[in-house]
Amino acid sequence: MPSAPCREATGAPYRRERVRGIIGVSVLCRALTHVLAHRFSRASVRDGGAFFTLPKMTPTELTPEFRFQLFLDAASDYAIFFTDVSANICEWSSGAEKIIGYTECEALGLNGRVIFTAEDRARGAPEEEMATAERCGQANDQRWHVRKDGTRFFAVGRLVALKDPAGTLYGYAKILRDATPHKTLEQALHASDQQFRATFAQAPVGMVLTSLDGRILQANAAFKKIVGKEDAELEGQGLIELTVPEDREAVRRQIEEILNGNTKGVVIEKRLLGADGSTVWVQNSCALLNDAEGRPLNFIDLCQDISRLKLSEADLARLVEERTSSLVEKTKQMESFCYTIAHDLRAPLRAIAGYADFLRQDFASTIPAEGIEYIQRIAAAASRLDRLISDLLGYTRTQQIALVREDVDLTRVAQRAIDQIRREPGSENATFELASPLGHVRADNVTLEHVFLNLVANAVKFRREDAPPVVRIYSEDKGETLRVWVEDNGIGIDPRFKDRVFGMFERISSGRAIPGTGVGLAIVSTTMERLGGHRGVETNMPHGSRFWLEFKK
Amino acid sequence: MIPSPSSDPVILVAEDDINDQAFIRRAFQRCGAPERIAIVNDGEEATVYLRGLGPYADRTLHPLPRVILTDLKMPRMGGIDLLTWMQSRAEFRLIPVLVLTSSNDDEDIANAFGHGAKGYMIKPVQFPDLERLMGTIAAYWRMSCVP
């Protein structure tokens, strides 16, 4: 047991400084057996050779006892204790107290097995170790031990069998070092390594580790599948050679960018050369791996097969093209259909009307009055069919004509419509009021003029018999929209039909027959829809209708 | 109908529809225009007439027209093709051609003028309108100097 004066005389920091870090367990063991030879005269030095010499101290200055104490104190990073043959502790160093937790008083008399874990004790590890030491002189171990407080620590240690010169075992010396931090780190490293290996191996994403000069060091299964190559073909090959030539420049830029250190990883899309000359689109992310000192070590490339995405992109493009051409085809067919209606449907129509006229002109004297009336009805029907065809074509055109977005002065458009309707027969006693300015909107001048023409014409056409038509056009600012009203004092529209009037071929007027084809308001409706606006009709009190058009400002 | 020899200017009409041919002929007769009217069935026959080939070899019977009226849609050679052909022939380039058709298609109108048409008339459905139209055309070209 160390004495207090000695500790003070030598100074612990000095001694620790000298010893710590230079000696390992085996060196310590050799020193220990040597020192033991001084303490116990009958101790044998089996692990001969290297003698442990404390610096600046000669054996003549120090008694063996003192030297032993010095040694035990100095080796404070090591737990050293001695036991008898039954493993009962008989000597306990300060290092042992520090590492294992028992004070010398507590430790003396305890059995050395106390530092073993319950599992190790159960499987006879202490006995096995003692047997090995007895047989071979010593037994090395690396294992988890238990401290006084029950916590565990990982220790690297050696058990030395102490024998007298006759070879009779009289005890054991145990030396161990707390290696828990190393062990923990090692375990963490191991776990991390395992994780990386598992990730690398099982990732559904292709992963390649390359040297700084771009040679493949390691590739995972997913990558090998993408490029259709085995390890033997890949190792040492330049990764860039697996990229199609057209995309290599992008890869060079990617690597340059990473090496410039502007960014940690750079993602590009490139094509890899797959098996049998095919190409595989991948999304490639490349990152630089640094060593512990922060120096570039390797590149790691992740390659996600995006062929399917690329394929569907191509499919999509093809689909769009197909649909567009089919639409263009349909539009052409529609145009040709309209042309046919305009041209070919009208020829027989003219014939009907024409021959009816000839009959009337040439044979009026021989045809009875009733026959003449029929002829006139034929002519009227032909005339009506001709107007229907004209309106139908007009409607189709408003649906198909390309609209431009230009500044439209609604006042001018409305005025032009009024001027045109004013000249037409039936408008002689009509009054037109235009509350200018109506405002400006983004729309198509020509089509919008058709819209106003239809509304103004209707306002005059659907007049009451007992009052001359009055048409008022004015606008209303509704904040985000501009609404234009076309108001008349005519026969009005039954509120039940206020939506139906905008339908194709809808004719709502009741009572007296007012000529029309029911296309005009359909044109208004379609046009406003195409211009992104709205239309509607309200009842005007006491007479008439108020049609409105609403435009986004 | 074999036209009689006459010094009256001729209006050549290219029209494939026999009904329209009948209407045009009748409209001309009734409008009182002094011009003679020669009707061919399509553009190709019009070129035969203009070149004085085959049945039109006799220029006294079939003189070069003062003005031509043509339909657009005709078999063998349509109105636009006839216009194109005439533009390519120096001897016929200056004869005024008017389109008389049922199409009021903007594209057709622009196309016709683009190919050298000097007018574009829509065939009226009502015969009296056609009669007036024919009278107007004949009167206009009677007043106009032509090369």
XYZ file of C-alpha atoms in Angstrom:
700
model
C 0.000 0.000 0.000
C 1.442 3.358 -1.074
C 2.554 5.746 1.624
C 1.588 9.405 1.644
C 5.106 10.899 1.954
C 6.261 9.117 -1.147
C 3.479 10.519 -3.210
C 4.277 14.001 -2.094
C 8.005 13.523 -2.698
C 7.683 12.504 -6.285
C 4.589 14.445 -7.421
C 1.879 12.661 -9.289
C 1.682 14.944 -12.366
C 5.347 14.445 -13.126
C 5.136 10.724 -12.915
C 1.984 10.490 -14.974
C 3.515 12.647 -17.617
C 6.331 10.224 -17.982
C 4.364 7.081 -18.117
C 1.059 7.824 -19.818
C 0.720 7.106 -23.401
C 4.039 5.423 -23.941
C 3.333 2.037 -22.591
C 0.790 -0.531 -23.575
C -0.518 -3.404 -21.510
C 2.159 -5.834 -22.629
C 5.032 -3.441 -21.852
C 3.445 -2.773 -18.511
C 3.237 -6.477 -17.912
C 6.883 -6.977 -18.607
C 7.736 -4.112 -16.274
C 5.398 -5.484 -13.700
C 6.924 -8.941 -13.658
C 10.335 -7.328 -13.364
C 9.248 -5.145 -10.449
C 7.616 -8.112 -8.870
C 10.979 -9.809 -8.811
C 12.167 -7.100 -6.423
C 9.093 -7.135 -4.224
C 8.739 -10.849 -4.016
C 12.148 -12.431 -3.949
C 10.748 -15.697 -5.183
C 9.041 -14.178 -8.249
C 10.252 -15.449 -11.546
C 10.643 -13.314 -14.583
C 9.136 -15.359 -17.313
C 8.428 -12.561 -19.656
C 12.090 -11.641 -19.813
C 13.912 -9.241 -22.095
C 12.726 -5.706 -21.733
C 13.376 -4.064 -18.386
C 11.162 -1.256 -17.311
C 13.247 1.661 -16.087
C 11.703 4.751 -14.619
C 13.426 7.838 -16.037
C 16.028 9.659 -14.001
C 15.784 7.132 -11.249
C 18.292 4.450 -10.666
C 17.632 1.274 -8.794
C 20.252 2.294 -6.215
C 18.253 5.400 -5.245
C 15.044 3.498 -4.756
C 14.107 0.540 -2.696
C 12.194 -2.178 -4.525
C 9.186 -1.400 -2.332
C 9.252 2.271 -3.249
C 9.763 1.525 -6.862
C 6.775 -0.765 -6.836
C 4.609 1.895 -5.282
C 5.894 4.440 -7.745
C 5.039 2.140 -10.535
C 1.558 1.419 -9.328
C 0.856 5.116 -8.849
C 2.362 6.103 -12.160
C 0.283 3.624 -14.056
C -2.862 5.379 -12.942
C -4.516 4.831 -16.361
C -4.230 1.113 -15.686
C -6.077 -0.942 -13.163
C -3.570 -3.274 -11.513
C -4.413 -5.721 -8.820
C -3.050 -8.924 -7.371
C -4.897 -11.918 -6.145
C -4.101 -15.192 -4.467
C -4.640 -18.467 -6.270
C -8.346 -18.317 -5.448
C -8.549 -14.881 -7.061
C -9.065 -13.077 -3.777
C -7.766 -9.548 -4.159
C -4.719 -8.778 -2.039
C -3.269 -5.677 -3.672
C -5.294 -2.874 -5.394
C -3.753 0.048 -7.238
C -5.016 3.611 -7.359
C -5.587 3.091 -11.097
C -7.806 0.149 -10.247
C -9.794 2.349 -7.890
C -10.097 4.992 -10.556
C -11.238 2.641 -13.286
C -13.216 0.000 -11.423
C -14.549 2.165 -8.602
C -13.743 0.159 -5.454
C -11.409 1.774 -2.932
C -8.480 -0.292 -1.783
C -10.269 -1.061 1.469
C -13.369 -2.215 -0.326
C -11.454 -4.258 -2.852
C -9.180 -6.164 -0.498
C -10.867 -9.416 0.361
C -13.218 -9.258 -2.629
C -12.852 -11.909 -5.226
C -11.404 -10.763 -8.535
C -14.414 -12.311 -10.276
C -16.389 -9.301 -9.081
C -15.257 -7.296 -12.088
C -16.612 -9.843 -14.543
C -20.083 -9.441 -15.991
C -22.709 -11.856 -14.774
C -22.808 -13.491 -18.205
C -19.054 -14.010 -18.251
C -19.094 -15.394 -14.710
C -21.917 -17.729 -15.629
C -20.037 -19.165 -18.569
C -16.867 -19.570 -16.499
C -14.794 -16.896 -18.175
C -12.767 -16.083 -15.001
C -11.828 -19.739 -14.467
C -10.954 -20.179 -18.112
C -8.755 -17.106 -18.013
C -6.955 -18.235 -14.862
C -6.399 -21.651 -16.368
C -4.940 -20.128 -19.516
C -2.662 -17.879 -17.459
C -1.496 -20.796 -15.361
C -0.819 -22.871 -18.407
C 0.769 -20.172 -20.615
C 1.954 -17.700 -18.009
C -0.553 -15.095 -19.033
C -3.964 -14.639 -20.626
C -4.935 -11.674 -22.738
C -8.475 -10.481 -22.947
C -10.739 -7.825 -24.350
C -14.108 -7.789 -22.752
C -16.783 -5.866 -20.966
C -16.281 -5.583 -17.203
C -18.445 -4.242 -14.409
C -17.647 -1.298 -12.177
C -18.591 -1.014 -8.549
C -21.612 1.054 -9.501
C -22.728 -1.650 -11.906
C -21.900 0.271 -15.053
C -19.937 -1.541 -17.670
C -16.651 -0.671 -19.249
C -14.707 -2.268 -22.010
C -11.214 -3.238 -21.034
C -8.121 -4.542 -22.709
C -6.272 -6.588 -20.123
C -3.896 -9.357 -19.243
C -3.837 -11.836 -16.411
C -0.355 -12.915 -15.357
C 0.168 -16.103 -13.387
C 2.562 -15.569 -10.455
C 4.721 -18.555 -9.762
C 7.614 -19.167 -7.439
C 10.966 -20.344 -8.793
C 9.811 -23.897 -8.333
C 6.912 -23.129 -10.646
C 4.241 -23.242 -8.011
C 1.350 -20.862 -8.636
C 0.823 -18.501 -5.732
C -1.330 -15.787 -7.258
C -2.310 -13.646 -10.194
C -1.671 -10.120 -11.337
C -4.354 -8.452 -13.386
C -3.679 -5.388 -15.484
C -6.332 -3.739 -17.562
C -6.985 -0.526 -19.386
C -10.343 1.140 -19.900
C -10.931 1.032 -23.634
C -14.592 1.962 -23.518
C -14.241 5.173 -25.588
C -12.330 3.273 -28.263
C -14.764 0.467 -28.092
C -17.741 2.787 -28.365
C -16.147 4.600 -31.262
C -15.258 1.346 -32.880
C -18.767 0.095 -32.422
C -20.174 3.307 -33.836
C -17.782 3.072 -36.742
C -18.655 -0.517 -37.239
C -22.375 0.250 -37.139
C -21.890 3.155 -39.512
C -19.817 1.031 -41.817
C -22.398 -1.722 -41.708
C -25.109 0.781 -42.435
C -23.191 2.184 -45.363
C -22.431 -1.269 -46.709
C -26.041 -2.333 -46.388
C -27.236 0.876 -47.985
C -24.690 0.616 -50.751
C -25.528 -2.993 -51.442
C -29.280 -2.853 -51.217
C -30.055 0.659 -52.459
C -32.473 0.628 -55.392
C -30.414 3.539 -56.663
C -27.199 2.931 -58.523
C -24.187 3.917 -56.393
C -20.603 4.166 -57.510
C -17.528 5.110 -55.579
C -14.826 6.575 -57.772
C -11.335 7.837 -57.199
C -10.567 11.499 -57.752
C -9.412 10.712 -61.286
C -12.772 9.139 -62.021
C -11.834 5.453 -61.866
C -14.491 3.153 -60.475
C -13.553 1.735 -57.079
C -16.807 0.080 -56.204
C -20.278 -0.137 -57.687
C -23.423 -1.532 -56.159
C -25.823 -4.051 -57.625
C -28.295 -1.428 -58.814
C -25.589 0.377 -60.754
C -24.307 -2.845 -62.250
C -27.836 -3.618 -63.373
C -28.221 -0.216 -65.036
C -25.025 -0.501 -67.027
C -25.304 -4.272 -67.457
C -21.744 -4.937 -66.325
C -20.042 -6.968 -63.631
C -17.480 -5.892 -61.021
C -14.565 -7.225 -63.042
C -15.462 -5.040 -66.015
C -16.165 -1.988 -63.913
C -13.285 -1.782 -61.462
C -10.702 0.705 -62.608
C -12.770 1.853 -65.552
C -13.369 5.583 -65.971
C -16.933 6.339 -64.946
C -17.263 8.952 -67.663
C -16.740 6.271 -70.309
C -20.074 4.796 -69.236
C -21.805 8.073 -70.115
C -22.926 8.588 -73.709
C -20.476 10.901 -75.512
C -23.072 13.672 -75.944
C -23.528 13.977 -72.194
C -19.882 13.827 -71.156
C -19.419 17.569 -71.302
C -22.200 17.970 -68.745
C -20.445 15.451 -66.493
C -17.167 17.373 -66.781
C -18.915 20.568 -65.806
C -20.556 18.756 -62.911
C -17.216 17.534 -61.565
C -15.595 20.913 -62.092
C -18.349 22.560 -60.120
C -17.931 20.117 -57.252
C -14.147 20.473 -57.185
C -14.486 24.262 -57.156
C -16.221 23.707 -53.870
C -19.163 25.894 -54.750
C -21.554 23.154 -53.914
C -21.564 19.892 -52.047
C -23.353 17.809 -54.637
C -24.494 18.492 -58.180
C -27.457 16.796 -59.817
C -27.654 16.325 -63.567
C -29.622 14.185 -65.958
C -27.534 12.095 -68.283
C -27.615 8.946 -70.343
C -25.555 5.952 -69.344
C -24.512 3.316 -71.803
C -26.468 0.242 -70.817
C -26.029 -3.363 -71.821
C -26.130 -4.204 -75.537
C -25.685 -0.614 -76.651
C -28.885 0.727 -75.164
C -28.920 4.022 -73.294
C -30.435 4.570 -69.884
C -31.550 7.984 -68.653
C -30.423 8.564 -65.084
C -30.682 11.378 -62.651
C -27.150 11.561 -61.363
C -26.062 13.175 -58.156
C -22.351 13.416 -57.578
C -20.747 14.397 -54.289
C -17.231 14.630 -52.967
C -16.193 12.543 -49.970
C -13.438 14.038 -47.817
C -11.026 12.320 -45.482
C -10.717 13.165 -41.783
C -8.527 16.164 -42.592
C -11.033 17.499 -45.097
C -9.001 16.568 -48.162
C -10.932 15.244 -51.174
C -10.863 11.478 -51.089
C -13.431 9.986 -53.436
C -16.473 10.797 -55.456
C -19.742 9.114 -54.775
C -22.238 9.005 -57.602
C -25.897 8.170 -57.195
C -27.763 7.216 -60.335
C -31.522 6.962 -60.397
C -32.937 5.273 -63.456
C -35.412 7.759 -64.938
C -35.839 6.063 -68.299
C -39.469 5.488 -67.573
C -40.030 9.163 -66.816
C -38.143 10.108 -69.933
C -40.118 7.594 -71.903
C -43.407 8.964 -70.698
C -42.148 12.427 -71.564
C -41.550 11.201 -75.067
C -44.905 9.452 -75.037
C -46.502 12.656 -73.895
C -44.886 14.646 -76.675
C -46.067 12.064 -79.175
C -49.548 12.111 -77.713
C -49.746 15.890 -77.855
C -48.556 15.792 -81.443
C -51.115 13.154 -82.356
C -53.937 15.019 -80.703
C -52.879 18.310 -82.237
C -52.755 16.856 -85.700
C -56.063 15.115 -85.138
C -57.522 18.411 -83.972
C -56.084 20.198 -86.966
C -57.559 17.447 -89.118
C -60.961 17.833 -87.450
C -60.837 21.595 -87.873
C -60.037 21.112 -91.549
C -62.896 18.679 -91.895
C -65.181 21.150 -90.187
C -64.025 23.906 -92.498
C -64.557 21.763 -95.521
C -67.957 20.785 -94.137
C -68.884 24.435 -93.799
C -67.610 25.137 -97.263
C -69.708 22.314 -98.614
C -72.761 23.702 -96.880
C -72.065 27.160 -98.219
C -71.451 25.987 -101.733
C -73.215 22.783 -102.490
C -76.268 23.102 -100.296
C -77.003 26.449 -101.815
C -76.925 25.352 -105.443
C -80.072 23.198 -105.271
C -81.583 25.851 -103.055
C -81.095 28.437 -105.734
C -82.552 26.004 -108.232
C -85.685 25.559 -106.123
C -86.103 29.283 -105.704
C -85.200 29.997 -109.314
C -87.562 27.498 -110.931
C -90.350 28.548 -108.596
C -89.803 32.028 -109.915
C -89.767 30.836 -113.541
C -93.052 29.078 -112.969
C -94.568 32.243 -111.639
C -93.132 34.405 -114.406
C -93.787 32.142 -117.344
C -96.951 30.282 -116.438
C -98.780 32.694 -114.160
C -101.697 32.854 -116.556
C -102.235 29.093 -116.629
C -101.701 28.314 -112.941
C -104.641 28.779 -110.587
C -104.318 31.254 -107.709
C -103.818 28.457 -105.208
C -100.902 27.118 -107.266
C -99.354 30.566 -107.356
C -99.578 30.736 -103.587
C -97.799 27.394 -103.267
C -95.089 28.652 -105.554
C -94.674 31.684 -103.345
C -94.408 29.431 -100.286
C -91.708 27.417 -102.006
C -89.821 30.624 -102.658
C -90.255 31.805 -99.056
C -89.067 28.476 -97.657
C -86.028 28.540 -99.904
C -85.280 32.049 -98.825
C -85.523 31.081 -95.167
C -83.289 28.059 -95.660
C -80.748 30.325 -97.295
C -80.731 32.622 -94.251
C -80.403 29.640 -91.936
C -77.382 28.431 -93.836
C -75.843 31.900 -93.714
C -76.371 32.199 -89.973
C -75.153 28.704 -89.299
C -71.982 29.470 -91.188
C -71.648 32.722 -89.308
C -71.986 30.901 -86.010
C -69.459 28.269 -86.979
C -67.054 30.975 -87.990
C -67.349 32.800 -84.685
C -66.475 29.516 -83.033
C -63.505 28.872 -85.230
C -62.099 32.242 -86.062
C -58.900 33.037 -84.211
C -59.551 35.786 -81.679
C -57.011 38.494 -81.098
C -56.573 40.340 -77.834
C -56.493 43.968 -78.617
C -57.703 47.184 -77.130
C -61.383 47.562 -77.949
C -63.109 50.891 -77.602
C -66.599 49.673 -76.747
C -68.093 53.063 -77.578
C -66.829 52.855 -81.154
C -67.906 49.242 -81.583
C -71.392 49.970 -80.274
C -71.639 53.077 -82.443
C -70.701 51.140 -85.565
C -73.353 48.529 -84.763
C -75.973 51.244 -84.225
C -75.018 52.956 -87.479
C -75.418 49.740 -89.413
C -78.753 48.749 -87.869
C -80.090 52.299 -88.272
C -79.715 51.979 -92.058
C -81.572 48.690 -92.258
C -85.249 48.483 -93.129
C -87.433 48.409 -90.041
C -85.255 50.821 -88.071
C -86.833 53.947 -89.497
C -88.603 55.093 -86.356
C -86.131 53.566 -83.869
C -84.263 55.686 -81.324
C -80.708 54.779 -80.307
C -79.107 56.165 -77.161
C -75.466 55.532 -76.497
C -74.148 56.657 -73.103
C -70.560 57.248 -74.082
C -67.940 56.465 -73.120
C -68.604 52.793 -72.500
C -64.985 52.069 -71.728
C -62.163 49.959 -73.105
C -61.613 46.211 -72.810
C -59.139 43.638 -74.121
C -61.037 41.722 -76.782
C -61.413 41.186 -80.509
C -62.847 44.160 -82.384
C -64.396 42.294 -85.289
C -66.142 39.556 -83.323
C -67.296 41.997 -80.702
C -68.897 44.104 -83.399
C -70.900 41.028 -84.449
C -72.014 40.648 -80.850
C -73.252 44.238 -80.688
C -74.863 43.944 -84.127
C -76.851 40.948 -82.971
C -77.959 42.614 -79.744
C -78.919 45.914 -81.374
C -80.685 44.165 -84.247
C -82.668 42.077 -81.776
C -83.554 45.146 -79.742
C -85.135 46.675 -82.828
C -86.613 43.475 -84.196
C -88.434 42.380 -81.063
C -90.341 45.645 -80.759
C -93.819 46.135 -79.455
C -96.397 46.928 -82.106
C -97.697 49.936 -80.231
C -94.410 51.728 -79.508
C -91.426 52.752 -81.614
C -88.262 50.949 -80.509
C -85.905 52.690 -78.098
C -82.477 51.122 -77.677
C -80.172 52.292 -74.882
C -76.580 51.186 -74.502
C -74.647 52.054 -71.354
C -71.923 50.571 -69.194
C -71.579 49.818 -65.523
C -68.274 49.590 -63.665
C -68.418 46.548 -61.420
C -64.921 46.821 -59.982
C -63.022 43.975 -61.580
C -65.388 43.745 -64.500
C -67.089 46.078 -66.906
C -70.709 45.384 -67.800
C -72.371 46.788 -70.887
C -76.154 46.898 -71.027
C -78.231 46.864 -74.199
C -81.704 47.804 -73.153
C -84.886 47.913 -75.220
C -88.577 48.648 -74.752
C -89.704 45.694 -76.840
C -91.764 42.612 -76.158
C -89.336 41.340 -73.508
C -88.431 37.792 -72.641
C -90.311 35.494 -70.348
C -87.948 35.076 -67.375
C -88.350 31.298 -67.721
C -86.505 31.475 -71.008
C -83.748 33.868 -70.058
C -81.100 31.170 -70.408
C -82.695 29.337 -73.291
C -82.569 32.392 -75.538
C -78.807 31.967 -75.838
C -79.130 28.423 -77.171
C -78.634 27.465 -80.799
C -81.758 27.760 -82.972
C -83.801 28.837 -79.975
C -86.675 31.074 -80.907
C -88.745 32.211 -78.000
C -90.909 34.955 -79.467
C -94.540 34.148 -79.080
C -97.664 35.534 -80.675
C -96.841 37.231 -83.891
C -94.150 35.639 -85.986
C -90.896 37.511 -86.013
C -88.485 36.236 -88.635
C -85.219 34.825 -87.385
C -83.125 31.730 -87.256
C -82.307 31.631 -83.540
C -78.603 31.865 -84.173
C -77.826 35.478 -83.269
C -77.795 35.094 -79.490
C -75.944 31.787 -79.790
C -73.212 33.765 -81.538
C -73.288 36.318 -78.705
C -73.003 33.564 -76.139
C -70.207 31.658 -77.809
C -68.216 34.766 -78.531
C -68.435 36.060 -74.963
C -67.414 32.651 -73.688
C -64.413 32.612 -75.988
C -63.457 36.112 -74.904
C -63.529 35.007 -71.277
C -66.542 37.147 -70.460
C -70.182 36.528 -69.585
C -73.585 37.403 -70.961
C -77.108 37.450 -69.639
C -80.502 39.025 -69.908
C -82.795 40.718 -67.409
C -86.330 41.921 -67.721
C -86.613 45.623 -68.335
C -89.434 47.390 -66.547
C -92.064 48.084 -67.596
C -91.326 46.706 -71.055
C -88.529 45.024 -72.852
C -85.272 43.271 -72.093
C -81.870 44.298 -70.833
C -79.108 42.213 -72.280
C -75.715 42.499 -70.657
C -72.162 41.619 -71.581
C -69.511 41.445 -68.928
C -65.804 41.792 -69.595
C -62.778 41.344 -67.406
C -60.965 44.644 -67.181
C -77.398 26.455 -128.808
C -75.340 27.703 -131.664
C -74.619 31.396 -131.386
C -75.289 33.491 -134.453
C -72.465 35.540 -135.933
C -72.552 38.947 -134.395
C -70.294 41.834 -133.638
C -71.798 42.154 -130.175
C -69.302 41.747 -127.411
C -69.385 38.383 -125.738
C -69.486 37.563 -122.041
C -68.005 34.152 -121.392
C -69.470 32.256 -118.453
C -67.771 29.204 -116.910
C -70.358 27.367 -114.838
C -70.799 23.645 -114.228
C -74.261 23.661 -112.635
C -76.890 23.315 -115.347
C -79.474 25.070 -113.204
C -77.199 28.017 -112.668
C -76.415 28.006 -116.402
C -80.128 28.234 -117.080
C -80.611 31.028 -114.558
C -77.705 33.035 -115.838
C -78.826 32.678 -119.418
C -82.372 33.677 -118.526
C -81.208 36.561 -116.339
C -79.183 37.912 -119.263
C -82.077 37.600 -121.638
C -84.438 39.339 -119.266
C -82.132 42.154 -118.204
C -82.019 43.399 -121.744
C -78.277 43.563 -122.080
C -77.144 43.613 -125.723
C -74.143 41.374 -125.021
C -74.072 37.839 -126.179
C -73.411 35.198 -123.626
C -71.294 32.105 -124.187
C -71.429 29.393 -121.544
C -68.805 26.698 -120.997
C -69.006 23.881 -118.445
C -65.732 24.386 -116.605
C -62.384 26.155 -116.569
C -60.790 23.794 -119.009
C -63.459 24.350 -121.602
C -62.970 28.074 -121.034
C -59.273 27.701 -121.991
C -60.324 25.784 -125.123
C -62.699 28.600 -126.019
C -60.081 31.279 -125.383
C -57.474 29.520 -127.506
C -60.057 29.021 -130.293
C -59.615 25.284 -130.423
C -62.006 22.528 -131.492
C -65.616 23.674 -131.565
C -64.494 27.263 -130.867
C -62.126 27.515 -133.846
C -64.298 30.031 -135.643
C -63.493 33.398 -134.120
C -66.371 35.080 -135.849
C -68.761 32.746 -134.074
C -66.716 32.593 -130.905
C -64.905 35.891 -130.476
C -62.659 36.617 -127.479
C -64.871 37.741 -124.614
C -64.995 41.277 -123.262
C -65.361 39.889 -119.760
C -65.408 36.421 -118.172
C -67.658 35.233 -115.339
C -66.455 32.104 -113.591
C -67.645 29.878 -110.807
C -64.995 28.756 -108.306
C -65.809 25.125 -107.755
C -65.973 23.229 -111.008
C -64.790 19.818 -112.147
C -61.544 19.472 -114.144
C -60.493 23.102 -113.745
C -61.850 25.452 -111.100
C -62.081 29.216 -111.120
C -58.757 29.850 -109.365
C -56.958 27.536 -111.786
C -58.554 29.351 -114.693
C -57.383 32.685 -113.244
C -53.880 31.296 -112.793
C -53.812 29.975 -116.319
C -54.955 33.288 -117.746
C -52.342 35.203 -115.776
C -49.674 32.986 -117.301
C -50.799 33.748 -120.852
C -49.850 37.203 -122.104
C -52.643 37.204 -124.702
C -55.377 36.588 -122.082
C -53.933 38.300 -119.028
C -55.794 41.558 -119.598
C -59.275 40.100 -120.056
C -61.239 40.987 -116.900
C -62.442 37.959 -114.932
C -65.237 38.146 -112.356
C -65.995 35.395 -109.917
C -69.639 34.432 -109.567
C -70.043 31.883 -106.841
C -72.170 30.805 -103.916
C -69.222 30.977 -101.507
C -68.926 34.067 -99.357
C -65.836 32.689 -97.705
C -63.298 35.418 -96.895
C -60.452 33.196 -97.948
C -62.023 32.486 -101.322
C -62.564 36.195 -101.901
C -58.989 37.101 -101.036
C -57.694 34.194 -103.072
C -59.678 35.207 -106.125
C -58.472 38.807 -106.072
C -54.974 37.559 -105.355
C -55.134 35.587 -108.584
C -56.218 38.560 -110.618
C -60.004 38.562 -110.358
C -61.538 41.985 -111.033
C -64.714 41.330 -109.066
C -66.434 38.817 -106.837
C -70.207 38.297 -106.806
C -72.262 35.980 -104.641
C -74.932 34.123 -106.574
C -78.233 35.452 -105.264
C -80.807 32.891 -104.178
C -83.721 34.871 -105.551
C -83.894 35.041 -109.304
C -84.901 38.720 -109.505
C -81.678 39.502 -107.638
C -79.668 37.523 -110.165
C -81.395 39.343 -112.959
C -80.420 42.694 -111.449
C -76.876 41.498 -110.871
C -76.440 40.385 -114.461
C -77.834 43.677 -115.724
C -75.437 45.597 -113.500
C -72.397 43.591 -114.554
C -73.218 43.913 -118.241
C -73.879 47.636 -117.872
C -70.689 48.239 -115.917
C -68.428 46.511 -118.400
C -70.242 48.114 -121.260
C -69.255 51.482 -119.778
C -65.777 50.477 -118.855
C -62.930 50.643 -121.326
C -61.206 47.316 -121.691
C -57.856 46.678 -123.367
